[in-house]
Amino acid sequence: MKKIINNPENVVQEMLEGMVAAYPQYVRKLDGFDVIVRANAPVKGKVALVSGGGSGHEPSHAGFVGKGMLDAGVAGAVFTSPTPDQVFEAIKAVDGGAGVLLIIKNYTGDVMNFEMAGEMAEAEGIKVASVLVNDDVAVEDSLYTTGRRGIAGTVFVHKIAGAKAEAGGTLEDVKAVAEKVIKNTRSMGMALTPCIVPAAGKPTFTLAEDEMEIGMGIHGEPGTKRTHIMKADELVDHLMDKIINDIPYKSGDEVAVMINGLGATPLMEQFIMNRRVSQILKEKGISVYKTFVGEFMTSIEMAGASITLLKLDDELKQLLDAQADTPALRQL
Amino acid sequence: MKKIINNPENVVQEMLEGMVAAYPQYVRKLDGFDVIVRANAPVKGKVALVSGGGSGHEPSHAGFVGKGMLDAGVAGAVFTSPTPDQVFEAIKAVDGGAGVLLIIKNYTGDVMNFEMAGEMAEAEGIKVASVLVNDDVAVEDSLYTTGRRGIAGTVFVHKIAGAKAEAGGTLEDVKAVAEKVIKNTRSMGMALTPCIVPAAGKPTFTLAEDEMEIGMGIHGEPGTKRTHIMKADELVDHLMDKIINDIPYKSGDEVAVMINGLGATPLMEQFIMNRRVSQILKEKGISVYKTFVGEFMTSIEMAGASITLLKLDDELKQLLDAQADTPALRQL
């Protein structure tokens, strides 16, 4: 296992310490919990957004804690849902009196633990709502999921719901716009290599030197098919065909595009993918409002990438454009 | 070779097309040349900054083209210096009448070709100055270098010299502050795995499963030693010892820290490195002004990372804090 770590048992703890040391102007860690909150949490009178899940998807989720996005990111063990008490502590720490929205990626463990935490918080008088992100069109059910999985499109939910909350939206408003994003977001990915969970020390699956897996999940869950390595354009055509046919599009529609690297895939390859994505959208008369290329929701050091399209309307465009300032957005 | 590409011969061209398709609000490509310039170039009356080098280091350099940083990024073939005519076209396209500063990483090919391009431009009446970045303390001479190599610290030069140019500095002012950054910047890196140049199709060297190379260059040039895989803290101690002892520091000094992933090393590991970096600096009484963790100067899909320290004064702090807006800085 080739990793720059100390002890596999401590990777999450040490990562969070290193993150807080890097960005104290943005975030702090709750004592005794693997929870990152805004440095100034709770923000009084603002709806608070809490997300999280297993670690290994950095910069998600703690990297998106900051003005205009999340109020807390809860970090479970690698690829393991955080426990209800961790999420509960996060909710209590960030509630500013206007309620808390839980943004949950659709994995059975996350759903169960976040919802249990929400109930614990409600029992203490905190208003809690939740949304379930299920943007991955690859498979209908999966290893850890009933229904579709939540992947990189989740970051669009953080951004747009975060902007709505920052602008003074009520818990109902923020939940409604988060649901609108979810309704209009579709993603699909692929992998060229597995990744290694530090505590396991070896890859959870193998792919031959000439193989790739289409529709693979962000924890290495099986996708739709294992195939020879396709050329970039053929691969993008395949992914885009699934993504674009999952909700109705007509000529003149506008989208935001996200090309998301899974960890070891260079920006060079992500841009080569985006070249073909933009060609396809142009052919279909779909207008690209904004594009984001980089690592947003990774799978440790997996080689691979996903494509996300978010179909926009005026409200979503305005919220997407709103200013946000978090560690993962601030590169210099 | 597991890459998401079409034809290895076209990777740079297709990458640049995909980049311009993603970020038309920031950049455009010069017709017939692998040169990315600001969408609004030339900026009249502003000193223009041109950098570049072989491709494979993305987001460097074109990702830093935009307000407050570079005016042009010249993209050579992968790990190959751009030709003088490419650099010459870049200079001509961005000169706004106030002169052009070339920011050159110290590799023999880059130095020769950028300087030749500078002479061609001067023959046409354009004022040109240049600086040579040589922040890598690992080795004194190297495979492609006389003197020290230029690596991730180059991005601090882009940022600070770019801020000075944006603020109306003359060519002499901008060159002077770039040289001040170079004088105060030191870096060192290591690699766990090689990378594959697409046209070659196979790794240029090998490292055994239990080996790492300390001081390795960003093109896979040999470093100072090949060793067993160290724990993160031991590794950081070794790198920081070389970096921090290369220029005089005293208690109370302030630094900017950059942890730079080389391509396949997850943010998790970069944060674990930063944890130890911040501990060491605290022990020495050196104050961290700002920290940047992420991928700034990569080596395709190499696993590894580098650490950069920039010793700051008030002028450098102010310029480091100045607003910049480029594709690589804008994540959402």
mmCIF file of C-alpha atoms in Angstrom, chain A residues 1-7 10-23 25 55-56 58-59 64 69 78 155-156 159 190 192-193 198 207-212 229-236 258 263-275 278-279 288-296 298 300-301 303-305 320-322 324 327-332, chain B residues 1-7 10-23 25 55-56 58-59 64 69 78 155-156 159 190 192-193 198 207-212 229-236 258 263-275 278-279 288-296 298 300-301 303-305 320-322 324 327-332:
data_model
loop_
_atom_site.group_PDB
_atom_site.id
_atom_site.type_symbol
_atom_site.label_atom_id
_atom_site.label_comp_id
_atom_site.label_asym_id
_atom_site.label_seq_id
_atom_site.Cartn_x
_atom_site.Cartn_y
_atom_site.Cartn_z
ATOM 1 C CA MET A 1 0.000 0.000 0.000
ATOM 2 C CA LYS A 2 1.697 3.188 -1.188
ATOM 3 C CA LYS A 3 0.294 5.982 0.921
ATOM 4 C CA ILE A 4 1.678 8.954 2.795
ATOM 5 C CA ILE A 5 0.169 8.144 6.172
ATOM 6 C CA ASN A 6 1.249 7.315 9.694
ATOM 7 C CA ASN A 7 -1.147 4.758 11.124
ATOM 8 C CA ASN A 10 -5.688 7.459 12.495
ATOM 9 C CA VAL A 11 -6.043 8.755 8.957
ATOM 10 C CA VAL A 12 -9.342 10.572 9.456
ATOM 11 C CA GLN A 13 -8.316 12.182 12.724
ATOM 12 C CA GLU A 14 -4.951 13.313 11.338
ATOM 13 C CA MET A 15 -6.519 14.536 8.105
ATOM 14 C CA LEU A 16 -8.965 16.701 10.035
ATOM 15 C CA GLU A 17 -6.162 18.094 12.209
ATOM 16 C CA GLY A 18 -4.160 18.950 9.091
ATOM 17 C CA MET A 19 -7.169 20.556 7.504
ATOM 18 C CA VAL A 20 -7.942 22.747 10.485
ATOM 19 C CA ALA A 21 -4.254 23.696 10.694
ATOM 20 C CA ALA A 22 -4.417 24.748 7.029
ATOM 21 C CA TYR A 23 -7.677 26.695 7.135
ATOM 22 C CA GLN A 25 -9.942 31.155 9.073
ATOM 23 C CA SER A 55 -14.239 9.793 4.484
ATOM 24 C CA GLY A 56 -12.200 9.179 1.328
ATOM 25 C CA GLU A 58 -12.172 14.679 -0.176
ATOM 26 C CA PRO A 59 -12.642 17.589 -0.706
ATOM 27 C CA PHE A 64 -17.195 22.729 1.309
ATOM 28 C CA MET A 69 -22.177 26.317 1.297
ATOM 29 C CA VAL A 78 -13.098 5.773 5.352
ATOM 30 C CA VAL A 155 -21.814 19.274 -4.546
ATOM 31 C CA PHE A 156 -24.301 21.215 -6.682
ATOM 32 C CA LYS A 159 -23.698 25.073 -3.481
ATOM 33 C CA MET A 190 -16.330 5.102 -14.558
ATOM 34 C CA LEU A 192 -9.814 2.563 -14.508
ATOM 35 C CA THR A 193 -8.314 1.392 -11.228
ATOM 36 C CA PRO A 198 -6.038 2.387 4.393
ATOM 37 C CA LEU A 207 -9.335 -4.519 -12.979
ATOM 38 C CA ALA A 208 -7.061 -6.005 -15.639
ATOM 39 C CA GLU A 209 -4.585 -3.754 -17.430
ATOM 40 C CA ASP A 210 -6.913 -3.446 -20.441
ATOM 41 C CA GLU A 211 -10.181 -3.141 -18.476
ATOM 42 C CA MET A 212 -12.332 -0.330 -17.140
ATOM 43 C CA ILE A 229 -10.539 0.587 -22.163
ATOM 44 C CA MET A 230 -12.469 2.869 -24.490
ATOM 45 C CA LYS A 231 -11.135 5.984 -26.102
ATOM 46 C CA ALA A 232 -12.158 9.141 -24.266
ATOM 47 C CA ASP A 233 -14.741 10.212 -26.853
ATOM 48 C CA GLU A 234 -16.412 6.803 -27.001
ATOM 49 C CA LEU A 235 -16.509 6.680 -23.218
ATOM 50 C CA VAL A 236 -18.000 10.156 -22.906
ATOM 51 C CA MET A 258 -19.192 19.084 -13.729
ATOM 52 C CA GLY A 263 -8.480 10.926 -7.406
ATOM 53 C CA ALA A 264 -5.715 9.804 -9.749
ATOM 54 C CA THR A 265 -7.080 11.021 -13.071
ATOM 55 C CA PRO A 266 -5.155 14.109 -14.188
ATOM 56 C CA LEU A 267 -6.831 17.374 -15.150
ATOM 57 C CA MET A 268 -5.469 16.722 -18.663
ATOM 58 C CA GLU A 269 -7.805 13.749 -19.049
ATOM 59 C CA GLN A 270 -10.708 15.571 -17.407
ATOM 60 C CA PHE A 271 -10.353 18.389 -19.928
ATOM 61 C CA ILE A 272 -10.213 15.862 -22.788
ATOM 62 C CA MET A 273 -13.517 14.500 -21.480
ATOM 63 C CA ASN A 274 -14.995 17.980 -21.267
ATOM 64 C CA ARG A 275 -14.036 18.639 -24.887
ATOM 65 C CA SER A 278 -19.198 20.291 -24.910
ATOM 66 C CA GLN A 279 -19.353 18.936 -28.466
ATOM 67 C CA VAL A 288 -23.512 25.348 -21.281
ATOM 68 C CA TYR A 289 -23.995 28.016 -18.636
ATOM 69 C CA LYS A 290 -20.950 27.111 -16.546
ATOM 70 C CA THR A 291 -18.462 24.260 -16.362
ATOM 71 C CA PHE A 292 -16.489 22.972 -13.391
ATOM 72 C CA VAL A 293 -13.553 20.626 -13.953
ATOM 73 C CA GLY A 294 -11.599 19.146 -11.059
ATOM 74 C CA GLU A 295 -11.876 16.968 -7.991
ATOM 75 C CA PHE A 296 -15.076 17.463 -6.013
ATOM 76 C CA THR A 298 -13.202 11.509 -5.037
ATOM 77 C CA ILE A 300 -9.285 8.088 -2.466
ATOM 78 C CA GLU A 301 -6.755 7.438 -5.268
ATOM 79 C CA ALA A 303 -8.365 6.573 -11.434
ATOM 80 C CA GLY A 304 -11.595 7.511 -13.132
ATOM 81 C CA ALA A 305 -14.063 10.326 -13.461
ATOM 82 C CA LEU A 320 -25.095 28.900 -8.605
ATOM 83 C CA ASP A 321 -23.461 32.270 -9.283
ATOM 84 C CA ALA A 322 -23.691 33.454 -5.685
ATOM 85 C CA ALA A 324 -19.127 31.029 -1.833
ATOM 86 C CA PRO A 327 -11.345 25.720 1.821
ATOM 87 C CA ALA A 328 -11.884 23.643 -1.329
ATOM 88 C CA LEU A 329 -12.886 26.682 -3.362
ATOM 89 C CA ARG A 330 -9.996 28.816 -2.256
ATOM 90 C CA GLN A 331 -6.898 27.742 -4.082
ATOM 91 C CA LEU A 332 -4.809 30.903 -3.732
ATOM 92 C CA MET B 1 -1.470 2.493 -20.090
ATOM 93 C CA LYS B 2 -4.694 3.369 -18.259
ATOM 94 C CA LYS B 3 -5.663 6.833 -19.404
ATOM 95 C CA ILE B 4 -8.831 8.552 -20.567
ATOM 96 C CA ILE B 5 -7.500 9.832 -23.872
ATOM 97 C CA ASN B 6 -8.141 9.453 -27.579
ATOM 98 C CA ASN B 7 -4.797 9.558 -29.377
ATOM 99 C CA ASN B 10 -3.271 14.807 -29.534
ATOM 100 C CA VAL B 11 -3.500 15.034 -25.759
ATOM 101 C CA VAL B 12 -2.241 18.602 -25.443
ATOM 102 C CA GLN B 13 -4.404 19.941 -28.267
ATOM 103 C CA GLU B 14 -7.524 18.196 -26.957
ATOM 104 C CA MET B 15 -6.817 19.236 -23.379
ATOM 105 C CA LEU B 16 -6.576 22.883 -24.419
ATOM 106 C CA GLU B 17 -9.806 22.621 -26.417
ATOM 107 C CA GLY B 18 -11.574 21.112 -23.424
ATOM 108 C CA MET B 19 -10.190 23.800 -21.155
ATOM 109 C CA VAL B 20 -11.327 26.655 -23.374
ATOM 110 C CA ALA B 21 -14.746 24.992 -23.690
ATOM 111 C CA ALA B 22 -14.948 24.890 -19.878
ATOM 112 C CA TYR B 23 -13.754 28.414 -19.154
ATOM 113 C CA GLN B 25 -15.161 33.580 -19.598
ATOM 114 C CA SER B 55 2.437 19.916 -20.378
ATOM 115 C CA GLY B 56 1.631 17.334 -17.717
ATOM 116 C CA GLU B 58 -1.823 20.853 -14.810
ATOM 117 C CA PRO B 59 -3.298 23.094 -13.518
ATOM 118 C CA PHE B 64 -3.437 30.234 -13.628
ATOM 119 C CA MET B 69 -2.016 36.032 -12.189
ATOM 120 C CA VAL B 78 4.101 16.539 -22.375
ATOM 121 C CA VAL B 155 2.880 29.234 -8.471
ATOM 122 C CA PHE B 156 3.711 31.680 -5.659
ATOM 123 C CA LYS B 159 0.433 34.875 -7.789
ATOM 124 C CA MET B 190 8.956 12.943 -3.144
ATOM 125 C CA LEU B 192 5.701 6.914 -4.475
ATOM 126 C CA THR B 193 5.009 5.962 -8.092
ATOM 127 C CA PRO B 198 1.090 9.286 -23.042
ATOM 128 C CA LEU B 207 9.800 1.940 -7.847
ATOM 129 C CA ALA B 208 9.316 -1.275 -5.904
ATOM 130 C CA GLU B 209 6.151 -1.741 -3.842
ATOM 131 C CA ASP B 210 8.019 -0.810 -0.652
ATOM 132 C CA GLU B 211 10.074 2.042 -2.133
ATOM 133 C CA MET B 212 9.745 5.793 -2.473
ATOM 134 C CA ILE B 229 8.304 3.958 2.426
ATOM 135 C CA MET B 230 8.505 6.220 5.440
ATOM 136 C CA LYS B 231 5.625 7.172 7.675
ATOM 137 C CA ALA B 232 4.171 10.576 6.832
ATOM 138 C CA ASP B 233 5.678 12.336 9.853
ATOM 139 C CA GLU B 234 9.169 10.947 9.271
ATOM 140 C CA LEU B 235 8.942 11.921 5.608
ATOM 141 C CA VAL B 236 7.769 15.451 6.369
ATOM 142 C CA MET B 258 1.933 24.991 0.033
ATOM 143 C CA GLY B 263 -1.455 13.884 -9.259
ATOM 144 C CA ALA B 264 -2.548 10.666 -7.575
ATOM 145 C CA THR B 265 -2.005 11.552 -3.933
ATOM 146 C CA PRO B 266 -5.345 12.222 -2.236
ATOM 147 C CA LEU B 267 -6.110 15.363 -0.274
ATOM 148 C CA MET B 268 -6.367 13.105 2.777
ATOM 149 C CA GLU B 269 -2.630 12.398 2.603
ATOM 150 C CA GLN B 270 -1.790 16.008 1.795
ATOM 151 C CA PHE B 271 -3.637 17.124 4.932
ATOM 152 C CA ILE B 272 -1.820 14.479 6.983
ATOM 153 C CA MET B 273 1.434 16.004 5.693
ATOM 154 C CA ASN B 274 0.254 19.497 6.563
ATOM 155 C CA ARG B 275 -0.531 18.396 10.111
ATOM 156 C CA SER B 278 2.284 22.928 11.061
ATOM 157 C CA GLN B 279 3.635 21.123 14.141
ATOM 158 C CA VAL B 288 1.879 30.270 9.343
ATOM 159 C CA TYR B 289 0.244 33.197 7.555
ATOM 160 C CA LYS B 290 -1.658 31.123 5.004
ATOM 161 C CA THR B 291 -1.709 27.527 3.835
ATOM 162 C CA PHE B 292 -2.652 26.090 0.451
ATOM 163 C CA VAL B 293 -3.289 22.368 0.091
ATOM 164 C CA GLY B 294 -4.078 20.804 -3.269
ATOM 165 C CA GLU B 295 -2.750 20.240 -6.761
ATOM 166 C CA PHE B 296 -0.861 23.183 -8.204
ATOM 167 C CA THR B 298 1.500 17.985 -10.900
ATOM 168 C CA ILE B 300 0.527 13.666 -14.647
ATOM 169 C CA GLU B 301 -0.672 10.829 -12.388
ATOM 170 C CA ALA B 303 1.700 9.639 -6.531
ATOM 171 C CA GLY B 304 3.691 11.963 -4.336
ATOM 172 C CA ALA B 305 3.751 15.493 -3.053
ATOM 173 C CA LEU B 320 -0.494 37.163 -1.722
ATOM 174 C CA ASP B 321 -3.834 38.345 -0.340
ATOM 175 C CA ALA B 322 -4.791 40.271 -3.481
ATOM 176 C CA ALA B 324 -7.051 36.576 -8.250
ATOM 177 C CA PRO B 327 -9.834 28.697 -13.927
ATOM 178 C CA ALA B 328 -7.759 26.755 -11.397
ATOM 179 C CA LEU B 329 -8.783 29.029 -8.541
ATOM 180 C CA ARG B 330 -12.468 28.975 -9.314
ATOM 181 C CA GLN B 331 -13.943 25.727 -8.163
ATOM 182 C CA LEU B 332 -17.588 26.710 -7.892
#
